[in-house]
Amino acid sequence: MAQFVRSLAQKAPALLNAAVTYSKPRLATFWHYARVELVPPTPAEIPKAIQSLKKVIESAKTGSFKQLTVKEAMLNGLVATEVWMWFYIGEIIGKRGIVGYDV
Amino acid sequence: MAHALSWLHRLGCTSGAKVADKMVPPVQVSPLIKLGRYSALVLGMAYGAKRYSYLKPRAEEERRVAAEEKKRLDELKRIERERAEAQDDSIFK
């Protein structure tokens, strides 16, 4: 056990280096996409969002959503599911625990 | 033990080039979806925090009641045990 800890401490800088070299390009890719896709809406975009919401409600009222193809409807369902999952991620952050409430 | 972690040294930047070859341009996400995502996140955080603060005192009360009940039962068991010992006329003590 002591030998393992010692050899680990000796290798630690090399391991850290390897980890950093491995993750740098991947982090760069992630950042490249996240900077466009995962940013919160700017205040200028909120009126546009409300317009889109109005359109969705209109299509529900007039029944024009029935004109969607099945593929489009499925994609919309997937997007809605993803948006709903963010709620659960927020709940995890709020309750400061991954599974269950740690009371 | 010396060679157990040597595979890490071989990683280097080999995958960097592969990743940069076929990068599709990032998708422009609709503002409605962005608004929906982040409002769901904030709502979730608020819900989680609220529910946690609601459940916490209840769990403590539950634990307190359970501890009191356990104490009471332990006391009863102790009395019962001592009574049984007093009546017991075995020589194996």
CSV table of C-alpha atoms in Angstrom, one decimal:
chain,number,residue,atom,x,y,z
A,1,MET,CA,0.0,0.0,0.0
A,2,ALA,CA,2.7,2.4,1.0
A,3,GLN,CA,4.7,1.5,-2.1
A,4,PHE,CA,1.7,2.1,-4.3
A,5,VAL,CA,1.1,5.6,-2.8
A,6,ARG,CA,4.8,6.4,-3.2
A,7,SER,CA,4.9,5.2,-6.9
A,8,LEU,CA,1.7,7.2,-7.5
A,9,ALA,CA,3.2,10.3,-6.0
A,10,GLN,CA,6.3,9.9,-8.2
A,11,LYS,CA,4.2,9.5,-11.3
A,12,ALA,CA,1.7,12.2,-10.4
A,13,PRO,CA,3.2,15.0,-12.5
A,14,ALA,CA,3.6,12.7,-15.5
A,15,LEU,CA,0.0,11.5,-15.1
A,16,LEU,CA,-1.3,15.1,-14.8
A,17,ASN,CA,0.6,16.1,-17.9
A,18,ALA,CA,-0.8,13.1,-19.8
A,19,ALA,CA,-4.3,14.0,-18.6
A,20,VAL,CA,-4.0,17.6,-19.7
A,21,THR,CA,-2.6,16.7,-23.1
A,22,TYR,CA,-5.4,14.3,-23.6
A,23,SER,CA,-8.2,16.6,-22.6
A,24,LYS,CA,-7.0,19.8,-24.2
A,25,PRO,CA,-8.2,19.1,-27.8
A,26,ARG,CA,-11.4,17.6,-26.5
A,27,LEU,CA,-12.1,20.6,-24.3
A,28,ALA,CA,-11.4,22.8,-27.3
A,29,THR,CA,-14.0,21.0,-29.4
A,30,PHE,CA,-16.5,21.1,-26.6
A,31,TRP,CA,-15.9,24.8,-26.1
A,32,HIS,CA,-16.2,25.4,-29.9
A,33,TYR,CA,-19.7,24.0,-29.9
A,34,ALA,CA,-20.8,25.0,-26.4
A,35,ARG,CA,-20.0,28.7,-27.1
A,36,VAL,CA,-22.8,28.7,-29.8
A,37,GLU,CA,-25.2,26.0,-28.7
A,38,LEU,CA,-25.3,26.1,-24.9
A,39,VAL,CA,-25.2,29.8,-24.2
A,40,PRO,CA,-28.2,31.3,-22.4
A,41,PRO,CA,-30.5,33.6,-24.4
A,42,THR,CA,-29.4,37.2,-24.6
A,43,PRO,CA,-32.1,39.8,-23.6
A,44,ALA,CA,-32.5,40.7,-27.3
A,45,GLU,CA,-33.5,37.1,-28.1
A,46,ILE,CA,-36.3,37.0,-25.6
A,47,PRO,CA,-38.9,38.8,-27.8
A,48,LYS,CA,-38.1,36.3,-30.6
A,49,ALA,CA,-38.6,33.5,-28.1
A,50,ILE,CA,-42.0,34.9,-27.1
A,51,GLN,CA,-43.0,35.2,-30.8
A,52,SER,CA,-42.1,31.5,-31.4
A,53,LEU,CA,-44.1,30.6,-28.3
A,54,LYS,CA,-47.1,32.5,-29.6
A,55,LYS,CA,-46.7,30.6,-32.9
A,56,VAL,CA,-46.8,27.3,-31.1
A,57,ILE,CA,-49.9,28.3,-29.2
A,58,GLU,CA,-51.5,29.5,-32.4
A,59,SER,CA,-50.8,26.2,-34.1
A,60,ALA,CA,-52.3,24.4,-31.1
A,61,LYS,CA,-55.4,26.6,-31.2
A,62,THR,CA,-56.0,26.3,-35.0
A,63,GLY,CA,-55.1,22.6,-35.1
A,64,SER,CA,-52.4,23.2,-37.7
A,65,PHE,CA,-50.0,21.1,-35.6
A,66,LYS,CA,-51.8,18.1,-37.1
A,67,GLN,CA,-50.2,19.0,-40.4
A,68,LEU,CA,-46.7,18.2,-39.0
A,69,THR,CA,-45.1,15.1,-40.3
A,70,VAL,CA,-44.5,12.3,-37.9
A,71,LYS,CA,-40.7,12.8,-38.2
A,72,GLU,CA,-41.1,16.5,-37.3
A,73,ALA,CA,-43.4,15.7,-34.4
A,74,MET,CA,-40.9,13.1,-33.1
A,75,LEU,CA,-38.1,15.6,-33.3
A,76,ASN,CA,-40.2,18.2,-31.5
A,77,GLY,CA,-40.9,15.6,-28.8
A,78,LEU,CA,-37.2,14.9,-28.4
A,79,VAL,CA,-36.4,18.6,-28.1
A,80,ALA,CA,-39.2,19.0,-25.5
A,81,THR,CA,-37.8,16.0,-23.5
A,82,GLU,CA,-34.3,17.5,-23.5
A,83,VAL,CA,-35.7,20.9,-22.3
A,84,TRP,CA,-37.6,19.0,-19.5
A,85,MET,CA,-34.4,17.2,-18.5
A,86,TRP,CA,-32.8,20.5,-17.7
A,87,PHE,CA,-35.4,20.9,-15.0
A,88,TYR,CA,-34.2,17.7,-13.3
A,89,ILE,CA,-30.6,18.9,-13.6
A,90,GLY,CA,-31.6,22.1,-11.9
A,91,GLU,CA,-33.3,20.1,-9.2
A,92,ILE,CA,-30.1,18.1,-8.6
A,93,ILE,CA,-28.2,21.4,-8.2
A,94,GLY,CA,-30.9,22.8,-5.9
A,95,LYS,CA,-31.1,19.8,-3.6
A,96,ARG,CA,-27.3,19.4,-3.7
A,97,GLY,CA,-27.3,15.6,-4.2
A,98,ILE,CA,-27.6,13.4,-7.2
A,99,VAL,CA,-30.0,10.7,-6.0
A,100,GLY,CA,-32.5,11.6,-3.4
A,101,TYR,CA,-32.7,14.3,-0.8
A,102,ASP,CA,-30.0,14.1,1.7
A,103,VAL,CA,-32.0,15.3,4.7
B,1,MET,CA,3.2,-1.8,-10.7
B,2,ALA,CA,5.7,0.1,-12.7
B,3,HIS,CA,4.0,-0.6,-16.1
B,4,ALA,CA,0.4,-0.5,-14.8
B,5,LEU,CA,-0.1,3.1,-15.8
B,6,SER,CA,2.3,3.4,-18.7
B,7,TRP,CA,-0.5,3.3,-21.3
B,8,LEU,CA,-1.3,6.9,-20.4
B,9,HIS,CA,2.0,8.1,-21.9
B,10,ARG,CA,1.0,6.8,-25.3
B,11,LEU,CA,-2.0,9.0,-25.6
B,12,GLY,CA,-0.3,12.3,-26.3
B,13,CYS,CA,-2.1,14.3,-29.0
B,14,THR,CA,-3.0,11.5,-31.3
B,15,SER,CA,-6.7,12.1,-31.1
B,16,GLY,CA,-6.4,15.9,-31.6
B,17,ALA,CA,-5.9,15.6,-35.4
B,18,LYS,CA,-8.8,13.1,-35.8
B,19,VAL,CA,-11.2,15.4,-34.0
B,20,ALA,CA,-10.3,18.5,-36.0
B,21,ASP,CA,-10.9,16.8,-39.4
B,22,LYS,CA,-14.7,16.5,-39.6
B,23,MET,CA,-16.1,19.3,-37.4
B,24,VAL,CA,-19.6,20.3,-38.5
B,25,PRO,CA,-20.5,23.9,-37.8
B,26,PRO,CA,-22.4,24.4,-34.5
B,27,VAL,CA,-26.1,24.5,-34.7
B,28,GLN,CA,-27.9,27.8,-34.2
B,29,VAL,CA,-30.4,27.0,-31.4
B,30,SER,CA,-33.8,28.7,-31.6
B,31,PRO,CA,-34.3,31.4,-28.9
B,32,LEU,CA,-37.4,29.6,-27.7
B,33,ILE,CA,-35.5,26.5,-26.9
B,34,LYS,CA,-32.7,28.4,-25.2
B,35,LEU,CA,-35.2,30.3,-23.1
B,36,GLY,CA,-37.0,27.1,-22.3
B,37,ARG,CA,-33.8,25.3,-21.2
B,38,TYR,CA,-32.5,27.9,-18.9
B,39,SER,CA,-35.9,28.7,-17.4
B,40,ALA,CA,-36.3,25.0,-16.7
B,41,LEU,CA,-32.9,24.9,-15.1
B,42,VAL,CA,-33.7,27.9,-12.8
B,43,LEU,CA,-37.1,26.4,-12.0
B,44,GLY,CA,-35.6,23.1,-11.2
B,45,MET,CA,-33.0,24.7,-8.9
B,46,ALA,CA,-35.7,26.7,-7.1
B,47,TYR,CA,-37.9,23.5,-6.8
B,48,GLY,CA,-35.0,21.4,-5.5
B,49,ALA,CA,-34.0,24.0,-2.9
B,50,LYS,CA,-37.5,24.6,-1.7
B,51,ARG,CA,-38.3,20.9,-1.4
B,52,TYR,CA,-35.0,20.3,0.5
B,53,SER,CA,-35.8,23.0,3.0
B,54,TYR,CA,-39.3,21.5,3.4
B,55,LEU,CA,-38.1,18.0,3.9
B,56,LYS,CA,-35.2,18.8,6.2
B,57,PRO,CA,-37.1,19.7,9.4
B,58,ARG,CA,-39.5,16.8,8.8
B,59,ALA,CA,-36.7,14.3,8.6
B,60,GLU,CA,-35.1,15.7,11.8
B,61,GLU,CA,-38.5,15.4,13.6
B,62,GLU,CA,-38.8,11.8,12.3
B,63,ARG,CA,-35.4,11.0,13.6
B,64,ARG,CA,-36.1,12.6,17.0
B,65,VAL,CA,-39.3,10.6,17.3
B,66,ALA,CA,-37.7,7.4,16.3
B,67,ALA,CA,-34.8,7.9,18.8
B,68,GLU,CA,-37.3,8.6,21.6
B,69,GLU,CA,-39.3,5.5,20.7
B,70,LYS,CA,-36.1,3.4,20.6
B,71,LYS,CA,-35.2,4.7,24.1
B,72,ARG,CA,-38.5,3.8,25.5
B,73,LEU,CA,-38.4,0.3,24.0
B,74,ASP,CA,-34.9,-0.2,25.2
B,75,GLU,CA,-35.9,0.8,28.7
B,76,LEU,CA,-38.8,-1.6,28.7
B,77,LYS,CA,-36.5,-4.4,27.4
B,78,ARG,CA,-34.0,-3.6,30.2
B,79,ILE,CA,-36.7,-3.9,32.9
B,80,GLU,CA,-37.9,-7.1,31.4
B,81,ARG,CA,-34.4,-8.6,31.2
B,82,GLU,CA,-33.6,-7.7,34.8
B,83,ARG,CA,-36.9,-9.1,35.9
B,84,ALA,CA,-36.2,-12.3,34.1
B,85,GLU,CA,-32.7,-12.5,35.5
B,86,ALA,CA,-34.0,-12.0,39.1
B,87,GLN,CA,-36.5,-14.9,38.6
B,88,ASP,CA,-33.9,-17.2,37.0
B,89,ASP,CA,-32.6,-19.8,39.3
B,90,SER,CA,-29.9,-21.2,37.1
B,91,ILE,CA,-26.4,-21.6,38.5
B,92,PHE,CA,-24.8,-20.6,35.2
B,93,LYS,CA,-24.6,-16.8,35.6
